[in-house]
Every structure is written in C-alpha cells, then in structure tokens.
CSV table of C-alpha atoms (C1' of nucleotides) in Angstrom, one decimal:
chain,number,residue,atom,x,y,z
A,1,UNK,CA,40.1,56.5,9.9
A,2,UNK,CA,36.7,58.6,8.6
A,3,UNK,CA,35.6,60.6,11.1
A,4,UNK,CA,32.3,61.7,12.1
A,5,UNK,CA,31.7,65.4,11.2
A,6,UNK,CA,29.8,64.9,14.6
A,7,UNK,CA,31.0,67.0,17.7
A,8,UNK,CA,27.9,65.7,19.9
A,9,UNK,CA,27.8,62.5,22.3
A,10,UNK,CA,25.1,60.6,20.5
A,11,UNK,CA,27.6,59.7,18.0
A,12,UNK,CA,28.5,56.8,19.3
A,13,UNK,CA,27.1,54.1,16.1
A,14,UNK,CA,29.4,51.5,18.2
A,15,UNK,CA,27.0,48.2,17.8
A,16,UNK,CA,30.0,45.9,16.9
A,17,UNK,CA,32.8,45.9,18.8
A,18,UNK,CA,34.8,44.4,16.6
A,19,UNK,CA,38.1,45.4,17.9
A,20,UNK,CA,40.4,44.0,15.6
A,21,UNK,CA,43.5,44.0,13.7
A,22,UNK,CA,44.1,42.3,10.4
A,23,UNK,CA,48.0,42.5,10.6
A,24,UNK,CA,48.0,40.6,13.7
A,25,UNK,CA,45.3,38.1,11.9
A,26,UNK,CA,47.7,37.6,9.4
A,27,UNK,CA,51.0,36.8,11.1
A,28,UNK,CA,48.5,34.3,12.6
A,29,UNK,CA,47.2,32.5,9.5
A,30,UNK,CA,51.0,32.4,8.5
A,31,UNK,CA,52.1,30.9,11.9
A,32,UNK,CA,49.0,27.9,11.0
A,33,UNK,CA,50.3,27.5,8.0
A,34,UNK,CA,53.5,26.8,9.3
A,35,UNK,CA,52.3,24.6,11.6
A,36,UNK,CA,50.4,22.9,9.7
A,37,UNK,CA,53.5,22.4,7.7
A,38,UNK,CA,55.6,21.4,10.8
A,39,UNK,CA,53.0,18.8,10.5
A,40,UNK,CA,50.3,19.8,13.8
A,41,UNK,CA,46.9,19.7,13.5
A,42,UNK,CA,46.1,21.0,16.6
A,43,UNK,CA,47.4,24.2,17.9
A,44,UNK,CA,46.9,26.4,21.9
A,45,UNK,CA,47.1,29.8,21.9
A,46,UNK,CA,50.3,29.7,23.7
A,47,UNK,CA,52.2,27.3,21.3
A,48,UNK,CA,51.1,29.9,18.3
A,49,UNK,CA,52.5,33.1,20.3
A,50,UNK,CA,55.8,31.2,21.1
A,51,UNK,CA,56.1,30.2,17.2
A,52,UNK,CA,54.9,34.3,16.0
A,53,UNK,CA,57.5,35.4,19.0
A,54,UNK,CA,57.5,39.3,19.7
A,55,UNK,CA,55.6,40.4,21.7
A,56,UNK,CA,52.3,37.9,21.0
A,57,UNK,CA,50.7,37.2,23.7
A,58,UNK,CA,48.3,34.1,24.0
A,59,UNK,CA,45.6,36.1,25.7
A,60,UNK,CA,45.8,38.4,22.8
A,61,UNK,CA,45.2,35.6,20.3
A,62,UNK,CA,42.3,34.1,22.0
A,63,UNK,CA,40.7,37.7,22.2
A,64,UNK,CA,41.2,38.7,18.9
A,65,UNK,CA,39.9,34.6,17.8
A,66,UNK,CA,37.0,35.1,19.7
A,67,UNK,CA,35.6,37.7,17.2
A,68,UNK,CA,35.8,35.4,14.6
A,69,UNK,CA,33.4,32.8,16.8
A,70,UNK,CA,34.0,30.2,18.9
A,71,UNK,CA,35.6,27.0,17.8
A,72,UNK,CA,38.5,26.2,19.8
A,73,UNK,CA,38.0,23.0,21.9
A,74,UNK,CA,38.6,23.7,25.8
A,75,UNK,CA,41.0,22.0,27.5
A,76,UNK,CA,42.9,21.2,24.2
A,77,UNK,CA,43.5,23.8,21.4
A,78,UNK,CA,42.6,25.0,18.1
A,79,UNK,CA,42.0,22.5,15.4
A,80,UNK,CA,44.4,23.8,12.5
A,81,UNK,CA,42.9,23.3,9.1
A,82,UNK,CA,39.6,25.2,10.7
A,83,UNK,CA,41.4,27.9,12.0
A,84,UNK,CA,43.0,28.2,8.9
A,85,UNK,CA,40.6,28.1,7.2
A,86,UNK,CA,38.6,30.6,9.0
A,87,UNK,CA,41.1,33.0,9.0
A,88,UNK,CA,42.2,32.6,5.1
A,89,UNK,CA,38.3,33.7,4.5
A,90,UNK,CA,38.1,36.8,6.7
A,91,UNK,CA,42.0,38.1,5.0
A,92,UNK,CA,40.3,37.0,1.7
A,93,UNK,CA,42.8,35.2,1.4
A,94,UNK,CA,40.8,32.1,0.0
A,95,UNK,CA,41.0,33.0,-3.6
A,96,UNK,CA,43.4,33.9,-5.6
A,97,UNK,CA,43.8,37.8,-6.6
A,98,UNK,CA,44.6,39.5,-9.9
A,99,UNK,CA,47.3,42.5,-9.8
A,100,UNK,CA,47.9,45.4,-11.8
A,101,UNK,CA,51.5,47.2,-11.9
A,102,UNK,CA,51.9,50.7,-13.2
A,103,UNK,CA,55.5,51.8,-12.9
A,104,UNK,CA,57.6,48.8,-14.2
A,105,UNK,CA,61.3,50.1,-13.4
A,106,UNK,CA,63.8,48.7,-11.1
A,107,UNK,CA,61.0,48.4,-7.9
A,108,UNK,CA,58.0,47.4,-9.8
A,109,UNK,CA,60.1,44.7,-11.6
A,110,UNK,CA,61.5,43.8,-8.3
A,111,UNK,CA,57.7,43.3,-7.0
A,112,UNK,CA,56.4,42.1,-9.6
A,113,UNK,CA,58.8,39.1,-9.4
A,114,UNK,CA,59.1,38.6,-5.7
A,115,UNK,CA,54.7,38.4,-5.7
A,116,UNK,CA,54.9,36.0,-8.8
A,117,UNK,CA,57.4,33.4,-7.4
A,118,UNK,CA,56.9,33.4,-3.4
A,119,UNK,CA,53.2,34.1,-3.4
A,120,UNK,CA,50.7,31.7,-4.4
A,121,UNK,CA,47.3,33.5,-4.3
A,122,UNK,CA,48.8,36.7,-6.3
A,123,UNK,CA,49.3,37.0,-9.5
A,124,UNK,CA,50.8,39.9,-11.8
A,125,UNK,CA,47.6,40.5,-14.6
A,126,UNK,CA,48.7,43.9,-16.2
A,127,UNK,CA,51.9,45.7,-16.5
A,128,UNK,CA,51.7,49.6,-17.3
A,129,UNK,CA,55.0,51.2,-18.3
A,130,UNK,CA,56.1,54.5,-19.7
A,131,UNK,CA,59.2,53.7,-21.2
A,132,UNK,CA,58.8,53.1,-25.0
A,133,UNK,CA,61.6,50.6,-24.8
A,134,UNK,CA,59.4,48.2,-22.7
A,135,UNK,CA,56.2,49.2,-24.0
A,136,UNK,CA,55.3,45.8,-26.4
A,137,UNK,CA,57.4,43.4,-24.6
A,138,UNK,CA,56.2,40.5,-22.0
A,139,UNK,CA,56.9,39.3,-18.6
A,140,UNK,CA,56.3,36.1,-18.1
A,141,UNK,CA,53.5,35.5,-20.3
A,142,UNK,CA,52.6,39.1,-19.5
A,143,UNK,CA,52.6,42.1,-22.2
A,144,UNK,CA,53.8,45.2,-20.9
A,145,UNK,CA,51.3,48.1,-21.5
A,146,UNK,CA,51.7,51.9,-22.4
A,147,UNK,CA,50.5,53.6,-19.2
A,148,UNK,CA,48.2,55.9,-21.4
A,149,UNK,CA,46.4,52.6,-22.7
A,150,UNK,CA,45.4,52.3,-18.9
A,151,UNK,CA,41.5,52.9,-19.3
A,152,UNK,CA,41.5,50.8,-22.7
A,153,UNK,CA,43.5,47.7,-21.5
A,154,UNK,CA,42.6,47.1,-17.6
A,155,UNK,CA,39.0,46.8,-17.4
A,156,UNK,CA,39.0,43.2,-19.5
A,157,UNK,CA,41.5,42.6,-17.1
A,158,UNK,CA,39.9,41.8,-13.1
A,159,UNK,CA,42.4,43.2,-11.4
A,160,UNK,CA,40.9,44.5,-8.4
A,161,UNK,CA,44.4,45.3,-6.8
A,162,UNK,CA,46.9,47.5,-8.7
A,163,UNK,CA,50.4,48.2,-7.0
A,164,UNK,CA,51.5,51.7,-7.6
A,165,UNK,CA,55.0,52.4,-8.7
A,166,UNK,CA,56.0,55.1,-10.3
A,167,UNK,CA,57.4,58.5,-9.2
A,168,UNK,CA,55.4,60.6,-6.7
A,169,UNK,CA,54.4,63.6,-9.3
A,170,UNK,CA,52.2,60.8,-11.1
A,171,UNK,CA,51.0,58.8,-8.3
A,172,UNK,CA,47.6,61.0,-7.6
A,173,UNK,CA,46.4,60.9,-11.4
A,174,UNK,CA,47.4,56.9,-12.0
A,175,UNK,CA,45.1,56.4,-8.4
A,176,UNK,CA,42.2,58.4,-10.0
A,177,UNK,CA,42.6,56.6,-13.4
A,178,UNK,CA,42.9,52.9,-11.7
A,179,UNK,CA,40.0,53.8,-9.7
A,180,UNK,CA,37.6,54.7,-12.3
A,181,UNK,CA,38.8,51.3,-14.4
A,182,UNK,CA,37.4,49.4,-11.7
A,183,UNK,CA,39.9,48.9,-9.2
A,184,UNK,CA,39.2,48.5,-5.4
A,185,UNK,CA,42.6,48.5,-3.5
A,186,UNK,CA,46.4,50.1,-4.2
A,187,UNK,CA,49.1,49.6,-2.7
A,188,UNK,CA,51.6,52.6,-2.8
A,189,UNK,CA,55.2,52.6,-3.2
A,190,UNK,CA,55.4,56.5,-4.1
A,191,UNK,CA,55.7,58.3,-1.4
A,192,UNK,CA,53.0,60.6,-1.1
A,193,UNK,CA,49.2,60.6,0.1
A,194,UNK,CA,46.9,59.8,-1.9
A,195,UNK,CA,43.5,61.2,-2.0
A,196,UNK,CA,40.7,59.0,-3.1
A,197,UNK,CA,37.5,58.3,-2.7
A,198,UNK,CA,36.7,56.3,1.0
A,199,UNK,CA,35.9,53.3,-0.2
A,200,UNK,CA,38.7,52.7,-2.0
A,201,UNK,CA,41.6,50.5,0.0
A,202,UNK,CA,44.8,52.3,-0.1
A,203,UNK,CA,48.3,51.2,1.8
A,204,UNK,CA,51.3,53.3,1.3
A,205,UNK,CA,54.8,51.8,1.9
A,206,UNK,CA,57.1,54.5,2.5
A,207,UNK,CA,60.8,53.6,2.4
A,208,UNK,CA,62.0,57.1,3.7
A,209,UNK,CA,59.6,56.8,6.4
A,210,UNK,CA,60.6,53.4,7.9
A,211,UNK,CA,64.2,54.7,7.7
A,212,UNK,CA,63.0,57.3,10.0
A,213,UNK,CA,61.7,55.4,12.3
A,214,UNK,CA,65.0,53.4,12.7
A,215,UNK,CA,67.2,56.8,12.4
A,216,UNK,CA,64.9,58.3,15.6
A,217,UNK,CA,65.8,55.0,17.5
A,218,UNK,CA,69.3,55.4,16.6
A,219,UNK,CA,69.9,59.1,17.0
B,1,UNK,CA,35.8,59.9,37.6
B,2,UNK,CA,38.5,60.0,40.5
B,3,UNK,CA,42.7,59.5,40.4
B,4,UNK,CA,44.2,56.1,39.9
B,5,UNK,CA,42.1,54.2,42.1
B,6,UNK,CA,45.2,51.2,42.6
B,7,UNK,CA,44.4,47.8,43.2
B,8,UNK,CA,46.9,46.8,40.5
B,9,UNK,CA,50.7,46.3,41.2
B,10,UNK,CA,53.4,48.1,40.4
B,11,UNK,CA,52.4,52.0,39.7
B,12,UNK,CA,54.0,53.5,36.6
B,13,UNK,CA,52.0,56.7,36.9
B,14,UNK,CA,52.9,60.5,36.3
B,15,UNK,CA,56.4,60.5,34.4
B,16,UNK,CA,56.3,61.7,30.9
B,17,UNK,CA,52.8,61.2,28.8
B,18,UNK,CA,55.0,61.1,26.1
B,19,UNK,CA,52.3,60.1,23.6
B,20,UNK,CA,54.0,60.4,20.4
B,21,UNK,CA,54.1,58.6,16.9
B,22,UNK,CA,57.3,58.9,15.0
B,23,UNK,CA,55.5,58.1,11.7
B,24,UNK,CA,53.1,61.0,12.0
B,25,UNK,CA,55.9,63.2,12.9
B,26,UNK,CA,57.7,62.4,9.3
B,27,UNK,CA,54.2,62.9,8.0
B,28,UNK,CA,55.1,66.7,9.4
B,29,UNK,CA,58.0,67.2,8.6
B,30,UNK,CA,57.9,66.3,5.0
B,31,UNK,CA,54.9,68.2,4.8
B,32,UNK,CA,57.0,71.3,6.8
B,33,UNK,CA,59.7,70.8,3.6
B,34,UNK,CA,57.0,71.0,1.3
B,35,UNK,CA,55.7,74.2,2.3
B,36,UNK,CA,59.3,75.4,3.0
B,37,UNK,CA,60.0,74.9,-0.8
B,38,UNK,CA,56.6,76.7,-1.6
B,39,UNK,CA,57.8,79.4,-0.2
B,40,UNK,CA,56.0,79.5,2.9
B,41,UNK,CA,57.8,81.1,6.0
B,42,UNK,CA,55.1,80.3,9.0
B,43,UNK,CA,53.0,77.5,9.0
B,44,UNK,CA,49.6,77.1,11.2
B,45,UNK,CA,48.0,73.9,12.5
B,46,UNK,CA,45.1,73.7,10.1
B,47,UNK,CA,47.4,74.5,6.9
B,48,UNK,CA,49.8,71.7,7.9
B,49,UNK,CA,46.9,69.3,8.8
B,50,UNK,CA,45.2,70.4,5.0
B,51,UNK,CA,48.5,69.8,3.1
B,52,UNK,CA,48.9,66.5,4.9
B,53,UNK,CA,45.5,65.8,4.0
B,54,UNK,CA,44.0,62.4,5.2
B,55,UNK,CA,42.6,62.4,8.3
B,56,UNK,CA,44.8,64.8,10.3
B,57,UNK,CA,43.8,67.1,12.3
B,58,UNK,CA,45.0,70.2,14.1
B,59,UNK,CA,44.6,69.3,17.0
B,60,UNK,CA,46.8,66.4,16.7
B,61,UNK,CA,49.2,67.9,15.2
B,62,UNK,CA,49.7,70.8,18.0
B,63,UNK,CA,49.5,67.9,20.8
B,64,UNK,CA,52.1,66.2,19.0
B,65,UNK,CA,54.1,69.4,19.0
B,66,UNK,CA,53.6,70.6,22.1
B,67,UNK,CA,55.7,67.3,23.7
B,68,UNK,CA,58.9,68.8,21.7
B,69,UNK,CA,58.7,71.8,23.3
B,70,UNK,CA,56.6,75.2,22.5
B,71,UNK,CA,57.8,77.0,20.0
B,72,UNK,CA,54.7,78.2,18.0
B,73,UNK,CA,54.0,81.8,18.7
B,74,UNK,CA,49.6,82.1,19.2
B,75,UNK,CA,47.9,83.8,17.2
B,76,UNK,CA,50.4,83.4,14.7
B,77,UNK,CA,51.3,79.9,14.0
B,78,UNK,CA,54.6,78.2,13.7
B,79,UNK,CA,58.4,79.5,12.6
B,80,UNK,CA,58.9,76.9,9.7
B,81,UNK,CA,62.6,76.8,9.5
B,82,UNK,CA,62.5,76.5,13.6
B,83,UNK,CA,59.7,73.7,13.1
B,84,UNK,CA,61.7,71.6,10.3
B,85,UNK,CA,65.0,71.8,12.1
B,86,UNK,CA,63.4,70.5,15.7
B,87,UNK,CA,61.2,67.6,13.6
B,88,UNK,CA,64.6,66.9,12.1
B,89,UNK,CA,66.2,66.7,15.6
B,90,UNK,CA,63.8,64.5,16.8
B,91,UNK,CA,63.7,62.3,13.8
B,92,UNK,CA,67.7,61.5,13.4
B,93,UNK,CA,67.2,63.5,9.7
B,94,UNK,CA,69.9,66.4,11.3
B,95,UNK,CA,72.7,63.9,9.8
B,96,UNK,CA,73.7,61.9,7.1
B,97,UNK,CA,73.4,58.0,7.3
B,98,UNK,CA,75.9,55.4,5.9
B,99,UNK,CA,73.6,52.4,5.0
B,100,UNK,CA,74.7,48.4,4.2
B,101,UNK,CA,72.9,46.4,1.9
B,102,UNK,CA,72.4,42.5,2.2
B,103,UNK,CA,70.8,40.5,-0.9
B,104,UNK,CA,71.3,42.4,-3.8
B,105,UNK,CA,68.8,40.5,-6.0
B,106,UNK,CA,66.0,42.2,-7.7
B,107,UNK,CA,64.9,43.8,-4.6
B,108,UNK,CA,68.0,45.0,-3.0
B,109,UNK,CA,69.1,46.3,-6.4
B,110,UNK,CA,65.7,48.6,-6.4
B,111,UNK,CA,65.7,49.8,-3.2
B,112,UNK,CA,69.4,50.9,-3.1
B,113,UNK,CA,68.5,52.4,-7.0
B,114,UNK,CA,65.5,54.2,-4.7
B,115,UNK,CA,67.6,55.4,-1.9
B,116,UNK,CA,71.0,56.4,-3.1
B,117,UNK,CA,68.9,58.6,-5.5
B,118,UNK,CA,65.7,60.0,-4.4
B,119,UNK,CA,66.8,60.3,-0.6
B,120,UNK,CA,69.9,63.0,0.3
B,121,UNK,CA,70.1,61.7,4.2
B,122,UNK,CA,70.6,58.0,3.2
B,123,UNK,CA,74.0,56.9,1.5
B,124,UNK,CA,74.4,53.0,0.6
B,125,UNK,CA,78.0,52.1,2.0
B,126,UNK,CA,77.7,48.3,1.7
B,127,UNK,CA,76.3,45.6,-0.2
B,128,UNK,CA,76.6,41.6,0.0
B,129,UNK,CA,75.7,39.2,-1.9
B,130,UNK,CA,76.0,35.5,-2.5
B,131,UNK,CA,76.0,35.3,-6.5
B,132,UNK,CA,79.3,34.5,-7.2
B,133,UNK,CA,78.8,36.9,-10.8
B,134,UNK,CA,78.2,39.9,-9.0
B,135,UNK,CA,80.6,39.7,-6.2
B,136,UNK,CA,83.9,41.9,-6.8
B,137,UNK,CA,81.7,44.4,-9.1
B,138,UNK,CA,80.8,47.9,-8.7
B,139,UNK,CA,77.8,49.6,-7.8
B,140,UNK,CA,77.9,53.5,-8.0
B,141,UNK,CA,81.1,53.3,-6.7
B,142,UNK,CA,80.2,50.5,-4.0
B,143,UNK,CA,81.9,47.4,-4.3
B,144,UNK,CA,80.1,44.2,-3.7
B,145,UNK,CA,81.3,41.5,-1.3
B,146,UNK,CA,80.5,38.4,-0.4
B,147,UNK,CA,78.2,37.8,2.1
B,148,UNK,CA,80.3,35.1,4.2
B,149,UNK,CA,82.8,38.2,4.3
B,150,UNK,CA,80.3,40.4,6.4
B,151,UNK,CA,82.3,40.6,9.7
B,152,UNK,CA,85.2,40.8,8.2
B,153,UNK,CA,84.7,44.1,5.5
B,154,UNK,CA,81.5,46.0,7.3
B,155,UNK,CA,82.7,47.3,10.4
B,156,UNK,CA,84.9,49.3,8.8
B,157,UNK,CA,82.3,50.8,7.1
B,158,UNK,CA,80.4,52.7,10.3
B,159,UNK,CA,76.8,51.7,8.8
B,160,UNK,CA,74.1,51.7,11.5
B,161,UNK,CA,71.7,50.8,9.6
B,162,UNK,CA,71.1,47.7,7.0
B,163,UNK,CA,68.0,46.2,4.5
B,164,UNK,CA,67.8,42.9,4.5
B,165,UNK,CA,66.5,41.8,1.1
B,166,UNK,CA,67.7,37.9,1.1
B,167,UNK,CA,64.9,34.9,1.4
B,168,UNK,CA,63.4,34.4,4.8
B,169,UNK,CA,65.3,31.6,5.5
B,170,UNK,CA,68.9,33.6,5.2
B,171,UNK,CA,67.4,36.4,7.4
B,172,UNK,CA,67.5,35.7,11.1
B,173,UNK,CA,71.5,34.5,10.5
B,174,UNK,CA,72.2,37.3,8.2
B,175,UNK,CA,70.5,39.6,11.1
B,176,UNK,CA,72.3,38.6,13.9
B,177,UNK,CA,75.7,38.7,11.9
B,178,UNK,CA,74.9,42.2,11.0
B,179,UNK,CA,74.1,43.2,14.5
B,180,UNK,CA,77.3,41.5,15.7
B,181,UNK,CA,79.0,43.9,13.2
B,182,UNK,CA,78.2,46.6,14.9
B,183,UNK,CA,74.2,47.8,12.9
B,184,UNK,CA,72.2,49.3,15.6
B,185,UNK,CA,69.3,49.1,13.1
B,186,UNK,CA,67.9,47.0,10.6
B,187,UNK,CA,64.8,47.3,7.7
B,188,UNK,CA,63.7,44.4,6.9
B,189,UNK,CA,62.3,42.7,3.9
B,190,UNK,CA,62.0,39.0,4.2
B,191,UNK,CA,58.6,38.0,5.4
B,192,UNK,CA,59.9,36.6,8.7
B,193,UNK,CA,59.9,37.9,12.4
B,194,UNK,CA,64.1,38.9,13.5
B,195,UNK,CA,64.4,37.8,17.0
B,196,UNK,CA,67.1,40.1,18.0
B,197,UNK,CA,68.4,42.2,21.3
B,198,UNK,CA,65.7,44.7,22.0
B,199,UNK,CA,68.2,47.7,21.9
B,200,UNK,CA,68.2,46.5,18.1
B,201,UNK,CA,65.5,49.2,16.1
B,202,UNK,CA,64.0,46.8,13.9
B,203,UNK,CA,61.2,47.8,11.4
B,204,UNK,CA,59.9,44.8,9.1
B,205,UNK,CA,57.8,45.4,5.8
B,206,UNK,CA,55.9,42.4,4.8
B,207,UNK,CA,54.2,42.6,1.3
B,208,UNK,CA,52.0,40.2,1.6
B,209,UNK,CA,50.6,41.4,4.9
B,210,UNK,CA,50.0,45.0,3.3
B,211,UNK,CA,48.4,42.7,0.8
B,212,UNK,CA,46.5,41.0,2.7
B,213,UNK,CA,45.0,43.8,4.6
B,214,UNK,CA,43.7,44.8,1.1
B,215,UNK,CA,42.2,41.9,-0.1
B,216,UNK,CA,40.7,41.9,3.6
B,217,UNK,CA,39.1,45.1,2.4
B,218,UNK,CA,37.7,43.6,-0.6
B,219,UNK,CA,36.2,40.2,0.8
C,1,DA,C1',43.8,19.4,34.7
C,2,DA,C1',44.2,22.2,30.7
C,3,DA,C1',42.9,25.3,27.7
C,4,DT,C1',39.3,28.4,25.7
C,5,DG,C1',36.2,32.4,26.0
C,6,DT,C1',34.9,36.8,28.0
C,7,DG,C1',33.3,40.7,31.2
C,8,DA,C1',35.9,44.0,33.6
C,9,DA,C1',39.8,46.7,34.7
C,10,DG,C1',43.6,49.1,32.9
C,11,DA,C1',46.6,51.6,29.5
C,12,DG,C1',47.3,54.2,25.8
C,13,DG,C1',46.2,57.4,22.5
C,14,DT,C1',42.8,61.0,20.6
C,15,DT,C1',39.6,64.7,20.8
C,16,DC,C1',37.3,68.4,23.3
C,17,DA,C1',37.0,72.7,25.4
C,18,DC,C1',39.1,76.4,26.8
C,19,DA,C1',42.9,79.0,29.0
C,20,DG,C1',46.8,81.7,27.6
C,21,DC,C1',49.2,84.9,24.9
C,22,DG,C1',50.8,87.3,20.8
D,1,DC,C1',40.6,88.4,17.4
D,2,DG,C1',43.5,84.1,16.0
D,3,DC,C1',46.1,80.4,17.0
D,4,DT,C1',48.8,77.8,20.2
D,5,DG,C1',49.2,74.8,24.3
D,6,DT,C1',47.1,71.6,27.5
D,7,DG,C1',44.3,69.3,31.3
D,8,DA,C1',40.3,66.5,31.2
D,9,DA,C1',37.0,63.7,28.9
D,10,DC,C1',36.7,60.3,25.9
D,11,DC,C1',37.3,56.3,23.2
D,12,DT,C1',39.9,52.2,21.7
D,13,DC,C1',42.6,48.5,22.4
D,14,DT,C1',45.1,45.3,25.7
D,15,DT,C1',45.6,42.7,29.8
D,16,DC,C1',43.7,40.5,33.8
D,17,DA,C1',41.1,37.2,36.2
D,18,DC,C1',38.3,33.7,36.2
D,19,DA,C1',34.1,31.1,34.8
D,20,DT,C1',33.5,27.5,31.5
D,21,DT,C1',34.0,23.5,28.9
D,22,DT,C1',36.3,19.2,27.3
DNA sequence: AAATGTGAAGAGGTTCACAGCG
DNA sequence: CGCTGTGAACCTCTTCACATTT
C-alpha cells in the first residue's frame, strides 16, 4: 500500500470505508456463476459460503455485499443474474480484455494457452519473444514479435494488461517499456519486485515463494 | 484505553503475539541472499527494507525479526550469514525437498522446467499424467506414470509436497489421492477450492483471480 | 419466519516512540 | 551516536448482535 509521508494524526483522509477485498469478490462472482449454472436464480448468503467452502462466512458475504449497495431481498436471498451482474462490473469483468505476453517459452506458452481456452473474457493480443527461432511465427492467429519491436508493435494493439514472463534480469526494463506503450496492469511471473510508477497495477506470482509457504508448514 | 474489558466468551488472551507473515519473511531472506552475494557481511533494517523496495519498512522488518529471536547487535545492525541461516530455519529452505508433479500438460511441463532449474531447494521426484503418449517417458531422468498408478508408485518416492496442474474437475480426487499417499502439502493450480484435512498446507494460485484483481484496477 | 443490512465490539496486524545497548 | 528491540497506540478488517424488511 502507498503510504502517507505523514507522521501526524490529521492524516486520516478515511471518507470511504470501503473495506474490501477483490479476491474474496471474485470467488464470489465465480460461486454465482456456478449457480447460476446449477440452474438457481436466487441465492442466501449462507448457501453461497457453503458452495465457496473454506472458511467463507455468510456474515462476511453480506458485509462485504453491502458496499456494493443494497439489493438483496429480506427474508429470501440474492437475486443471481443482478448480483452477477453487479459484481462482473466492479472486477471489470464485464468486458472482455486484451493481453500482451513478453517471454513466450515453456510458462508463457503454458499461460498463454490455459487464458485462451478456459477463459472467456481474455484474450492473448501480442506475443513478444526473444528467440529468433519463434520470432515471425503465429499462435493461433497470433504473430510472435521480436521483444525489441515492443514500442513499435504494441501501441496499435489495446492491450492494457501484459503478463510478464521472462527471466528476472529483464523483468524491470520490459515493465518500464510496457508501461510507457500504454499499458496499465502486469502481472509478473519473474520473480522479482518491480518498481513502477503507483498507478500502475502490478501482481507478482512467485512460484518459489508459495513453495515456501508450504515448506514452513511442513518443516 | 483499559485491559481486555471481557464480556465475550472464551478468553484467548496473552500467549504468543506471534504476528508473523511467512511471505514477507521470504521477501527477507531472498533479499538477505542477495546482499550476501554482493558481498555484504552485515545488514541494517533500512538497507534490507531499500533493497526490498516496495513499501517495506524498517520497522516492520525488525518487528518481524524480533519474534525469531534477537540476534541483531544495536548500533550495528544484523550478522547476515546468522540472519539467512535463522530465515532459512524458519522457512523449511535448511533442506532439500523431493516434489511430485500431477498434470503434465502445458503447465505442469513449465513449472517443473521452472523449478528443477532455477530453484536448488526444490527437486521434481514425480510426475503423472493421463496421456497415454507420454506415460513410460523420461523427464530429466524422472519417469512418467500414470496417474491411476498414484498410490501405488508415489509413496515410495518421500515427496511432501505436490502441484496440481490437471483441470478443475480432476483436482479435488487427484488431491485427496495425493494426500492419502502420504503429501503433507499441495500447490495448486486448477481454479477450484481443495477441501482437504486442515493439517494439509494448501496454497492455491488462481490466474484469473490475479487477473481479475487487475482488470478491477483498470475499471 | 427467514434472510438482509449494519452499528458496535473484537481481533489482528502495523506504526510510533522510545528504551536499551553496542 | 546509531541501530535494534518492543510495549503501546493505532488502524484495518472481521465477527457479533440485532434491527429491519419481505
């Protein structure tokens, strides 16, 4: 989170207290959608913790709903296609989403494929590889790019989301050069920190940190 | 304001504040291994918290440190070989681990490709797969068996930990077969929640959530 | 009666301020 | 002095309890 330089009291800009977390909003517009595949159109608060399991509570869900507004019916439940409807617009998720992916080896061909074919609303737009064997070539209707081409090939493109795989050394520069050829969000697969400017959306999936997790609970 | 005023039930108070995040402590120690390979032999606070960069701060990192024990020296900052060794301890990193693979598909073929190379602690022991063509072949060394054969080839193997890369629909079955076979741990890929013994470490990485928190970002 | 919606209490985690010590 | 170590203040998020509405 950006932090006030502030060290006094008056800091406090609170106004909204929106207190909430997009994760949990989106295991909940996937447990409506399943629903709503399962055939409901009406949902509680209980039945969707029981169907997301863990530890979901249904006072959780009605909290964190209750940001959103008020359109559950008393008495009764949730009516599905709104609430999925409402939620889809607040994760953006109401359009579809053009992606770029710099790094096209053994992972970001193994991404690329997996977002292609299981997820509707994203779709591969640019490929940027290094390798002059795959240079020239397509992916499914897709022509992979030389990586140096970046700033001359991706700003036709709309890609506002680029997925970043390629070793950590080049990770920082092929942030900076994504950024300044208009994208808005990157999600990270090398595993390092990068260091952009604020308004820029960055996620960084770090295998060799999740293991670690897992190896603290083990050892 | 005063102690615990108590008008609750049950009283869980004093014990351990143990108010620790396991991420944030890898943050550290890969950040302890970097200076260590700069050359650094002491590390202070503030230079950790700058080479992490991001939103660290010093103060969160000494808390942090202070609950494994004090072993900075003031004035002076911190021994890094001590620091690295006790963040290893605490992490599980003081060993190797023996790792099973299930779903060697695109993705399963990319992370072991990630792991077996760029990660010393990690070692892939096992893989399974249903694809009749690349059952009975190698791997590096690592033959692949069929996936109905799980109980009956991994627990010879000692593998505590496994990635599950098969659809969502395979996963919860594949998961509790894998925990039956003796995996204490369990990464998982398929975007679906495991509902397994709590003793079970599981750590699920869901890329359309990460995704989705983007495009959140963006709307 | 059954479920939502929400102020208030409670936990949990972070930051402050400074004591402690090389 | 500089930097660690830490109780206390603080802030954020979760859970409780119950008023509210269909």
């Amino acid at each position: 989170m950006p932090k006030a330089g502030h060290n006094g009291k008056l800091d406090k800009s609170a106004e909204r207290g929106l207190v909430i977390s997009i994760p949990r909003l989106f295991l909940y517009h996937r447990g409506c959608e399943d629903a709503l595949r399962a055939g409901d159109r009406v949902l509680t608060s209980h039945e969707l913790a029981s169907r997301i399991g863990r530890g979901m509570s249904p006072t959780q869900i009605r909290k964190d709903l209750s940001y959103l507004g008020s359109f559950g019916r008393r008495g009764h439940g949730y009516d599905l296609v709104v609430l999925v409807k409402k939620l889809a617009r607040v994760l953006g998720l109401d359009r579809d989403w053009r992606i770029a992916i710099v790094g096209f080896g053994n992972l970001g061909h193994a991404l690329a494929t997996f977002l292609e074919f299981r997820e509707e609303k994203f779709h591969i737009a640019a490929i940027f590889e290094e390798d002059p064997s795959l240079i020239g070539t397509t992916w499914h209707g897709v022509t992979i790019s030389d990586t140096n081409d970046l700033e001359i090939v991706l700003p036709g493109l709309s890609c506002a989301i680029a997925i970043i795989a390629v070793p950590a050394s080049a990770a920082q520069a092929v942030a900076e050069r994504l950024v300044s050829s208009g994208v808005g969000a990157i999600l990270n697969f090398a595993p390092t920190n990068l260091a952009l400017a604020p308004e820029v959306a960055v996620r960084t999936i770090d295998l060799a940190s999740e293991l670690s997790i897992l190896t603290h609970h083990l050892a």
